[in-house]
Amino acid sequence: MNHWRKLALASAAALILAGGADPAAAQRRSPAAAQAQKSAPWPGLPPGASEEYMTLRDGVRLAANVFKPEGKGPWPVVLSRTPYIKDGRIDPDKDPKGVKNRENLVKQARRYTDAGYVYVLQDVRGKGRSQGFYAAFENDIEDGYDAVEWAAAQPWSNGKVGMTGGSALGITANSAAMAAPPHLKAAYVIVAPADRLSYSYPGGVLKEKDTIGWLSQQGVPQSTLDQTRGRSLDDVGWNRVAMTTNRKYIQVPIYNVGGWYDIFNGGTVENFEYLQNQGAKGARGNQKLLMGPFGHGPLSGDLAYPGADRLGLAGDQEIRWFDYWLKGQDNGIMDEPPVQYFMMAAARKDALSPKNRMIASANWPPAYREVRYYPGEGDALSNKAPTSASRKVSYRFDPTDPVKTYGGANLTFEKGPEDQRLVGQRQDYLRFQTPVLDRDVAIAGPVKVELYAATDGPDTDFVAKLVDVYPDGYEALVLDAPIRTKFRNGRLPEDIRMMTPGAPEKLVIDLWPTAITFEKGHRIALHITSSNAPRFEVNPNTGEPPALGKLKPRVATNTIYMDEAHPTALVLPVVYPDDVR
């Protein structure tokens, strides 16, 4: 039996012994006892909220703001668990007293209370007014279980709990769902990953600025940051809290909302795919997916997609979702197609294409055909497989002079479809592109690059980018991802294998999914290089982890092969517009 299920069952058994047959009953207190548990009001409390505390199974107490509807309860509950402070974060420059943040929290709470829900916003362990030590997402499976059961047992609750939140709050919602608390009935998760290892280390390469930068902003100590820098291998620590390992225990419907330029793009899609098609009873067949043209914050670059505001795009879907699963209202939401995705197209700020649109689908991905585009002579990219016996191109990759990041699925800095012409002309940055398209090419599904490559040392990185080239030359980034060559066979210790200098090997780079129409008059481009900083940690080409830094970085000569025996290819999931309208 799964370790966390054992803990959950042990916790439930203890509650039953303490309070009867209902596992939430032991948490119920008389009004006088409940009052004794509350802290005195304090000035930071948002208007309309009461502060209530719960005690976790290990004795740590967590604080929550509770917003109740008008009238007489009990009511269903919508719960969010946050590391971002339940009373609103202080911005020393823009909002030193946190007034705007509290106003936003109150506005957010009213969405739920006006719809007839108690809204509970809880500080996670070690944050804000809660006790304990904060270790990002390490305790949120068991803490989430306890929080759901506590909320279900309160006098203002009717015992039905939903969870909601985006990003870190989406992770805590997924974590609680993996523990399968009996009173959790549904969740609404916005932009959350499937596996933190894959999203902190895509292709085995640390997302330098976002991973280390975000943890630093959360007050994580330097010792933990140093450990994170060295955690590129698959281990029990990553898997203990990973959705990929534990989502088989999820038993509830989840509405997943994600963005094509979001840092957790692939996770949002992957979680839906698994739970909808392979999930446990209660989850399978009851999932929803909405993918829009947004990132983890406002997009950079010269494109402006309609519906780039993720909340605006989702509309009232969240309340409808909870009305169906927590109130039993037959509002038709489960009669609608389970998938809605935005088909991106040309979107210059002054020339938006009408081919930008939402598409409904019975599942993800929609039916597609893999079409390979092969780089070749003269920087060409075509769907004709190479026939030459020998064709290759080499460049020198100097770790002290990395290619600079311009856009992408970033969190803490510029993100989205920035113009890759800003990279400039460099000998270590290869551009391959199709002729001007004489018809639209629409794709929807997973994108990858099958790269045949060699290096003259033990290890290096390769980075691939999918780019939409506009008629005026604007190189709009669509997707990008790296691979560290020593991890080409996997991330377990026994999978690591250094490269044989000069010997080409097949490397598969997962670029994640997307949906975009490369319009007539545009070009499809594949860009290949070996660095993208500060988005990704720069490889010293020595074979040792960059965090160790014992060996002097070396300049690598990297080679891309493009011949009949080594058919490097961009693999696109081509759909047919008439079939997906």
XYZ file of C-alpha atoms in Angstrom:
581
model
C 0.000 0.000 0.000
C 1.276 3.489 -0.800
C 3.017 5.156 2.151
C 0.813 8.228 2.024
C -2.357 6.179 1.818
C -1.173 4.371 4.972
C -0.675 7.693 6.699
C -4.067 8.891 5.512
C -5.792 5.740 6.722
C -3.948 5.872 10.038
C -5.011 9.482 10.467
C -8.609 8.631 9.575
C -8.596 5.710 12.023
C -7.377 7.975 14.816
C -10.121 10.468 14.033
C -12.764 7.730 14.022
C -11.594 6.497 17.421
C -11.718 10.033 18.752
C -15.016 11.105 17.266
C -17.178 8.321 15.904
C -17.838 6.921 12.461
C -17.282 10.164 10.512
C -13.494 10.616 9.972
C -14.024 14.386 10.145
C -16.005 14.234 13.376
C -12.959 14.352 15.657
C -12.138 17.793 14.266
C -15.559 19.202 15.253
C -15.569 21.362 18.367
C -18.187 23.113 20.410
C -18.486 26.854 19.673
C -16.722 27.642 22.961
C -13.855 25.267 22.199
C -13.542 26.607 18.684
C -13.431 30.174 20.005
C -10.659 29.223 22.405
C -8.565 28.004 19.483
C -8.762 31.307 17.611
C -6.118 33.984 17.845
C -7.108 37.549 18.623
C -7.852 39.617 15.515
C -4.873 41.488 14.163
C -4.507 44.479 11.830
C -3.350 42.501 8.802
C -6.584 40.521 8.483
C -8.448 41.297 5.217
C -11.936 42.822 5.684
C -14.671 40.228 5.937
C -12.369 37.394 7.005
C -12.116 35.565 10.280
C -8.852 33.882 11.172
C -9.109 30.247 12.225
C -6.476 27.709 13.164
C -6.220 23.979 12.672
C -3.804 21.457 14.125
C -1.988 19.049 11.826
C -1.322 15.426 12.734
C 2.177 16.347 13.991
C 0.919 19.183 16.209
C 1.839 22.100 13.929
C -0.883 24.757 13.767
C -1.881 26.393 10.472
C -3.712 29.701 10.085
C -6.470 30.358 7.561
C -8.688 33.239 6.550
C -12.305 32.141 6.367
C -14.781 34.129 4.267
C -18.450 33.126 4.665
C -21.494 33.891 2.522
C -24.365 35.948 3.884
C -27.173 34.031 5.498
C -27.280 30.818 7.416
C -25.021 27.887 6.655
C -23.619 25.365 6.505
C -22.195 25.732 3.006
C -19.826 23.846 0.704
C -16.202 24.962 1.010
C -13.607 26.077 -1.546
C -10.121 25.746 -0.057
C -6.813 27.202 -1.241
C -3.460 26.540 0.418
C -0.799 29.162 -0.301
C 2.885 29.896 0.338
C 2.214 33.490 -0.761
C 0.723 34.714 2.561
C -3.028 34.561 3.143
C -3.178 38.235 4.153
C -1.427 39.486 1.009
C 2.245 39.855 0.232
C 3.972 43.163 0.885
C 5.541 44.882 -2.106
C 8.042 47.379 -0.618
C 7.969 49.540 -3.769
C 4.368 49.416 -5.004
C 2.320 48.336 -1.994
C 4.343 48.715 1.238
C 1.322 48.210 3.501
C -0.220 45.432 1.423
C -3.466 47.368 0.926
C -3.896 46.489 -2.761
C -3.095 42.852 -2.173
C -5.687 42.628 0.586
C -8.244 44.311 -1.661
C -7.513 41.719 -4.344
C -7.883 38.909 -1.816
C -11.256 40.240 -0.716
C -12.384 40.553 -4.347
C -11.259 36.992 -4.990
C -13.084 35.735 -1.894
C -16.311 37.417 -2.987
C -16.366 35.362 -6.189
C -16.928 32.330 -3.994
C -19.030 33.777 -1.196
C -21.388 35.456 -3.689
C -21.824 32.035 -5.298
C -22.690 30.426 -1.967
C -19.343 28.973 -0.890
C -17.184 29.418 2.177
C -13.760 30.431 0.903
C -10.788 29.301 3.002
C -7.306 30.629 2.248
C -4.690 28.889 4.369
C -1.017 29.677 4.924
C 0.978 26.503 4.308
C 3.366 25.199 6.919
C 6.087 27.735 7.768
C 4.495 30.653 5.912
C 2.649 33.748 7.116
C 0.739 33.084 10.335
C 1.261 29.301 10.248
C 3.740 27.430 12.393
C 6.436 25.053 11.218
C 9.339 24.981 8.786
C 8.701 25.783 5.121
C 10.090 23.176 2.713
C 8.555 23.908 -0.675
C 5.833 21.310 -1.402
C 7.469 18.571 0.685
C 4.638 18.371 3.259
C 1.623 19.267 1.166
C 0.294 15.748 0.613
C -0.346 14.972 4.268
C -0.932 18.623 5.241
C -3.448 18.948 2.420
C -5.298 15.839 3.567
C -5.567 17.224 7.092
C -6.659 20.656 5.861
C -9.482 19.232 3.741
C -10.764 17.087 6.583
C -10.542 20.019 9.012
C -12.515 22.265 6.654
C -15.144 19.560 6.170
C -15.637 19.278 9.938
C -16.230 22.956 10.765
C -19.689 24.215 11.806
C -19.902 26.437 8.709
C -19.187 23.490 6.365
C -21.649 20.985 4.925
C -18.799 18.498 4.505
C -18.207 19.009 0.776
C -14.829 20.551 -0.062
C -13.329 21.675 -3.349
C -9.773 22.941 -3.845
C -8.647 25.695 -6.158
C -5.548 27.637 -7.078
C -2.906 28.432 -9.640
C 0.812 27.715 -9.784
C 2.030 26.958 -6.238
C -1.604 26.817 -5.092
C -2.312 24.397 -7.927
C 0.542 22.199 -6.711
C -0.872 22.144 -3.176
C -4.302 21.248 -4.580
C -2.877 18.363 -6.607
C -0.865 17.233 -3.582
C -3.972 17.077 -1.394
C -5.858 15.198 -4.124
C -3.125 12.558 -4.226
C -3.795 11.823 -0.532
C -7.471 11.131 -1.402
C -9.123 12.848 1.587
C -12.700 11.523 1.865
C -14.351 14.960 1.854
C -12.543 16.359 -1.212
C -15.088 16.273 -4.042
C -13.420 18.233 -6.875
C -10.563 20.590 -7.729
C -9.890 23.427 -10.143
C -6.153 23.574 -10.893
C -4.495 26.340 -12.880
C -0.978 25.899 -14.284
C 0.607 23.109 -12.234
C 3.336 20.599 -13.154
C 3.223 16.820 -13.356
C 6.693 16.224 -12.003
C 8.885 18.863 -10.365
C 12.058 17.076 -11.457
C 11.096 17.337 -15.119
C 10.088 20.970 -14.767
C 13.045 22.055 -12.644
C 15.445 20.057 -14.822
C 13.951 19.696 -18.317
C 16.177 17.374 -20.290
C 18.438 17.191 -17.234
C 19.290 20.912 -17.403
C 18.503 23.165 -14.441
C 16.070 26.010 -15.160
C 18.559 28.367 -13.602
C 16.828 31.696 -13.190
C 13.343 30.410 -12.477
C 14.040 27.441 -10.198
C 16.781 28.975 -8.074
C 15.299 32.466 -8.370
C 11.813 31.418 -7.220
C 13.151 29.397 -4.292
C 15.292 32.346 -3.251
C 12.235 34.612 -3.285
C 10.486 32.162 -0.939
C 13.244 32.520 1.640
C 14.673 29.038 1.050
C 18.138 28.864 2.714
C 21.328 28.776 0.659
C 22.071 25.204 1.730
C 18.800 24.065 0.145
C 19.525 26.055 -3.008
C 22.906 24.340 -3.255
C 21.243 20.939 -2.854
C 18.695 21.820 -5.544
C 21.488 22.695 -7.963
C 22.818 19.184 -7.586
C 19.497 17.284 -7.788
C 19.353 16.506 -11.491
C 19.041 12.752 -10.903
C 15.807 10.861 -10.404
C 15.491 9.889 -6.738
C 12.961 9.058 -4.048
C 12.911 12.661 -2.843
C 11.508 13.890 -6.155
C 9.130 10.966 -6.562
C 7.688 11.081 -3.067
C 5.726 14.207 -4.024
C 5.490 13.771 -7.817
C 2.173 13.644 -9.659
C 3.664 11.132 -12.092
C 4.214 8.740 -9.194
C 1.104 9.409 -7.113
C -1.681 10.681 -9.369
C -2.998 7.122 -9.652
C -4.440 7.702 -6.160
C -6.482 10.745 -7.188
C -10.207 9.976 -7.061
C -11.814 13.335 -7.881
C -12.701 15.395 -10.967
C -10.141 18.105 -11.741
C -10.551 21.001 -14.147
C -7.041 21.751 -15.470
C -6.303 25.183 -16.950
C -2.972 25.830 -18.674
C -1.200 28.068 -21.162
C 0.910 27.294 -24.197
C 3.624 29.653 -22.937
C 3.286 28.633 -19.305
C 6.163 27.122 -17.336
C 3.981 24.060 -16.603
C 2.472 23.675 -20.092
C 3.346 20.003 -20.414
C 2.308 19.140 -16.857
C -1.169 20.580 -17.215
C -1.756 18.536 -20.371
C -0.098 15.389 -19.043
C -2.089 15.402 -15.790
C -5.333 15.695 -17.736
C -4.354 12.940 -20.177
C -3.535 10.484 -17.415
C -6.463 11.193 -15.110
C -9.024 11.328 -17.914
C -7.953 8.114 -19.598
C -6.182 6.020 -16.949
C -7.185 7.569 -13.621
C -8.830 5.882 -10.656
C -12.579 5.566 -10.215
C -14.031 9.020 -9.677
C -11.280 10.657 -11.714
C -11.349 8.742 -14.997
C -13.703 10.314 -17.507
C -14.481 13.275 -15.225
C -11.595 15.623 -16.086
C -11.576 18.885 -18.030
C -8.762 20.665 -19.861
C -8.575 24.251 -21.068
C -5.383 25.449 -22.783
C -5.006 29.111 -23.709
C -2.401 31.359 -25.355
C -0.945 32.687 -22.106
C 2.141 32.348 -19.935
C 2.892 32.511 -16.239
C 2.200 36.232 -16.364
C 1.973 38.802 -19.184
C 3.653 37.820 -22.459
C 6.642 39.674 -23.860
C 7.277 40.286 -27.527
C 5.176 41.807 -30.278
C 2.316 39.300 -30.323
C -1.052 39.795 -28.613
C -3.381 36.794 -28.556
C -7.065 37.223 -27.765
C -7.791 35.552 -24.451
C -4.219 35.840 -23.202
C -5.733 36.595 -19.777
C -6.158 33.092 -18.406
C -8.957 34.017 -16.011
C -10.857 35.902 -18.702
C -10.537 32.942 -21.042
C -11.840 30.511 -18.420
C -14.793 32.794 -17.672
C -17.218 31.336 -15.164
C -16.057 27.744 -15.635
C -14.711 27.450 -12.097
C -17.985 28.358 -10.397
C -19.930 26.128 -12.800
C -17.497 23.311 -11.994
C -18.006 23.618 -8.258
C -21.751 24.141 -8.645
C -21.931 20.770 -10.399
C -19.644 18.769 -8.098
C -20.249 20.453 -4.723
C -23.886 21.521 -5.062
C -25.190 18.893 -7.442
C -26.515 21.442 -9.944
C -27.085 19.883 -13.350
C -25.783 22.900 -15.268
C -24.643 20.978 -18.341
C -20.901 21.369 -17.795
C -20.310 17.617 -17.975
C -22.273 17.397 -21.228
C -19.757 19.693 -22.924
C -16.556 18.436 -24.637
C -13.877 17.751 -22.027
C -11.176 19.678 -23.895
C -11.034 23.276 -25.077
C -7.790 24.528 -26.559
C -6.726 27.721 -28.251
C -5.394 27.337 -31.776
C -2.830 30.113 -32.064
C -2.135 31.783 -35.405
C -0.605 35.044 -36.608
C -1.021 37.573 -33.813
C 1.036 40.702 -34.401
C -0.368 43.476 -32.250
C -1.481 45.404 -35.310
C -2.573 42.445 -37.456
C -4.469 39.724 -35.606
C -5.474 36.739 -37.740
C -9.080 35.442 -37.520
C -7.586 31.955 -37.403
C -6.874 32.482 -33.704
C -9.748 30.597 -32.081
C -10.895 28.153 -29.410
C -11.460 24.546 -30.478
C -13.400 21.854 -28.604
C -12.142 18.280 -28.583
C -13.210 14.928 -27.175
C -9.729 14.304 -25.801
C -6.141 15.474 -25.907
C -4.301 15.270 -28.139
C -6.680 15.488 -31.103
C -6.015 13.108 -33.983
C -2.794 14.145 -35.718
C -0.189 12.853 -38.131
C 3.508 13.064 -37.331
C 5.260 15.037 -40.052
C 9.025 15.315 -40.003
C 10.842 18.418 -41.187
C 14.500 17.756 -41.902
C 17.262 20.389 -41.756
C 19.536 20.283 -44.733
C 21.861 22.098 -47.060
C 21.813 25.884 -47.093
C 19.889 26.150 -43.802
C 16.834 24.609 -45.471
C 14.054 22.804 -43.599
C 11.804 20.475 -45.580
C 9.708 17.342 -45.211
C 11.898 15.467 -47.635
C 14.107 12.949 -45.856
C 17.851 13.317 -46.511
C 19.447 11.014 -49.080
C 23.070 12.140 -48.891
C 25.668 9.782 -47.426
C 27.328 12.518 -45.395
C 26.139 15.923 -44.271
C 26.913 17.682 -41.024
C 27.575 21.091 -39.520
C 29.791 21.942 -36.549
C 30.135 24.902 -34.204
C 32.163 25.829 -31.145
C 30.236 26.155 -27.883
C 32.023 28.366 -25.352
C 30.382 28.202 -21.883
C 31.770 31.635 -21.046
C 29.832 33.169 -23.958
C 26.351 31.564 -23.861
C 23.424 32.430 -26.107
C 21.161 34.901 -24.323
C 17.533 34.074 -23.489
C 14.770 35.910 -25.334
C 11.353 34.715 -24.223
C 10.033 31.229 -23.642
C 8.087 29.532 -20.862
C 9.601 31.620 -18.074
C 8.399 32.700 -14.639
C 10.600 35.419 -13.178
C 11.601 37.303 -16.325
C 10.516 38.082 -19.893
C 8.346 35.336 -21.311
C 6.464 34.287 -24.421
C 6.930 34.682 -28.189
C 9.850 37.109 -28.260
C 11.720 37.781 -31.501
C 14.675 35.399 -31.825
C 16.388 37.808 -34.196
C 17.541 39.442 -30.961
C 19.950 36.518 -30.548
C 21.853 37.892 -33.510
C 24.065 36.038 -35.954
C 26.335 33.641 -34.095
C 28.418 30.724 -35.311
C 26.985 28.603 -32.461
C 23.338 29.355 -33.315
C 21.937 27.401 -36.275
C 18.750 28.458 -38.054
C 16.891 26.154 -40.438
C 13.628 27.241 -42.045
C 11.138 26.130 -44.672
C 10.480 28.070 -47.845
C 7.578 30.506 -47.555
C 4.509 28.353 -46.928
C 2.040 28.175 -49.801
C -0.679 26.838 -47.465
C -1.441 26.766 -43.753
C 0.202 24.105 -41.585
C -1.762 23.524 -38.371
C -0.366 21.492 -35.482
C -1.906 20.359 -32.185
C -0.148 17.905 -29.903
C 3.343 16.997 -28.673
C 6.369 18.427 -30.480
C 9.828 16.898 -30.386
C 13.191 17.025 -32.120
C 15.076 13.876 -33.075
C 18.634 15.171 -33.042
C 21.644 13.211 -34.247
C 24.609 14.943 -32.712
C 28.164 14.516 -31.476
C 30.592 16.430 -29.295
C 34.360 16.272 -28.876
C 34.195 15.829 -25.097
C 32.383 13.807 -22.440
C 29.239 15.933 -22.142
C 27.472 18.986 -23.526
C 24.003 20.445 -24.027
C 21.839 20.928 -27.092
C 18.892 23.329 -27.235
C 16.135 23.245 -29.851
C 13.543 25.916 -30.636
C 10.363 25.842 -32.716
C 9.894 29.250 -34.335
C 7.135 30.876 -36.410
C 8.813 33.224 -38.897
C 6.529 36.064 -40.022
C 6.664 37.596 -43.521
C 8.608 40.594 -42.188
C 11.203 38.319 -40.594
C 9.935 38.386 -36.976
C 11.054 35.088 -35.415
C 8.323 34.326 -32.870
C 9.411 31.687 -30.373
C 6.809 28.926 -29.971
C 8.607 26.257 -27.902
C 12.137 25.582 -26.697
C 13.855 22.918 -24.594
C 17.322 21.506 -23.874
C 18.903 18.113 -23.364
C 22.083 17.274 -21.452
C 23.787 14.522 -23.413
C 24.818 12.388 -20.427
C 21.101 12.063 -19.556
C 20.070 10.936 -23.053
C 19.148 7.463 -21.747
C 17.376 8.551 -18.581
C 17.848 10.147 -15.178
C 18.538 7.187 -12.904
C 22.181 6.828 -11.799
C 22.675 3.721 -13.948
C 21.355 5.582 -17.016
C 24.141 8.173 -17.085
C 26.579 7.644 -19.902
C 29.155 10.096 -21.149
C 29.474 10.712 -24.854
C 32.148 9.049 -26.966
C 34.022 12.006 -28.485
C 33.152 12.433 -32.138
C 30.518 9.667 -32.205
C 27.003 10.756 -33.244
C 24.106 9.615 -31.079
C 20.352 10.096 -31.299
C 19.023 12.610 -28.771
C 15.274 13.176 -28.398
C 14.332 16.665 -27.180
C 10.801 16.989 -25.808
C 9.559 20.465 -26.726
C 6.169 19.943 -24.974
C 2.757 20.312 -26.641
C 1.249 23.281 -28.430
C -1.463 24.227 -30.926
C -0.596 26.732 -33.630
C -1.303 27.394 -37.282
C 1.759 28.391 -39.303
C -0.065 30.518 -41.816
C 0.445 30.781 -45.531
C 3.208 33.323 -46.142
C 5.049 32.374 -42.924
C 7.941 29.943 -42.493
C 8.455 27.121 -39.983
C 11.897 27.289 -38.371
C 14.054 25.033 -36.232
C 16.852 26.691 -34.277
C 19.622 24.601 -32.695
C 22.312 25.745 -30.280
C 23.917 24.610 -27.006
C 22.940 27.277 -24.478
C 20.096 29.595 -23.511
C 21.044 31.661 -20.466
C 19.825 32.565 -17.920
C 16.811 30.357 -18.746
C 18.970 27.239 -18.487
C 22.145 26.520 -16.559
C 25.207 26.574 -18.822
C 27.044 23.269 -19.259
C 30.830 23.485 -18.652
C 31.302 20.594 -21.127
C 33.451 18.707 -18.613
C 31.047 15.960 -17.616
C 30.837 17.095 -14.001
C 27.752 18.829 -12.552
C 28.101 22.590 -13.076
C 27.457 23.155 -9.352
C 30.706 21.406 -8.455
C 32.885 23.657 -10.587
C 36.071 21.711 -9.846
C 37.141 21.491 -13.466
C 37.762 24.447 -15.730
C 34.965 24.884 -18.335
C 36.044 23.832 -21.791
C 35.053 24.958 -25.279
C 33.267 22.106 -27.052
C 33.036 21.426 -30.753
C 29.491 20.189 -31.327
C 28.258 18.629 -34.551
C 24.755 18.150 -35.976
C 24.327 15.288 -38.476
C 21.743 15.551 -41.264
C 22.317 12.614 -43.604
C 20.469 9.457 -44.598
C 21.862 7.446 -41.684
C 21.347 10.304 -39.227
C 18.072 12.030 -40.181
C 17.812 14.863 -37.675
C 14.185 16.024 -37.698
C 11.672 18.397 -36.188
C 8.583 16.235 -35.561
C 5.293 18.129 -35.772
C 1.762 16.858 -34.920
C -0.053 18.048 -38.037
C -3.842 18.315 -37.913
C -6.252 19.370 -40.586
C -8.173 22.594 -39.924
C -11.397 21.327 -41.506
C -11.395 18.477 -38.996
C -10.894 20.585 -35.868
C -13.202 23.546 -36.367
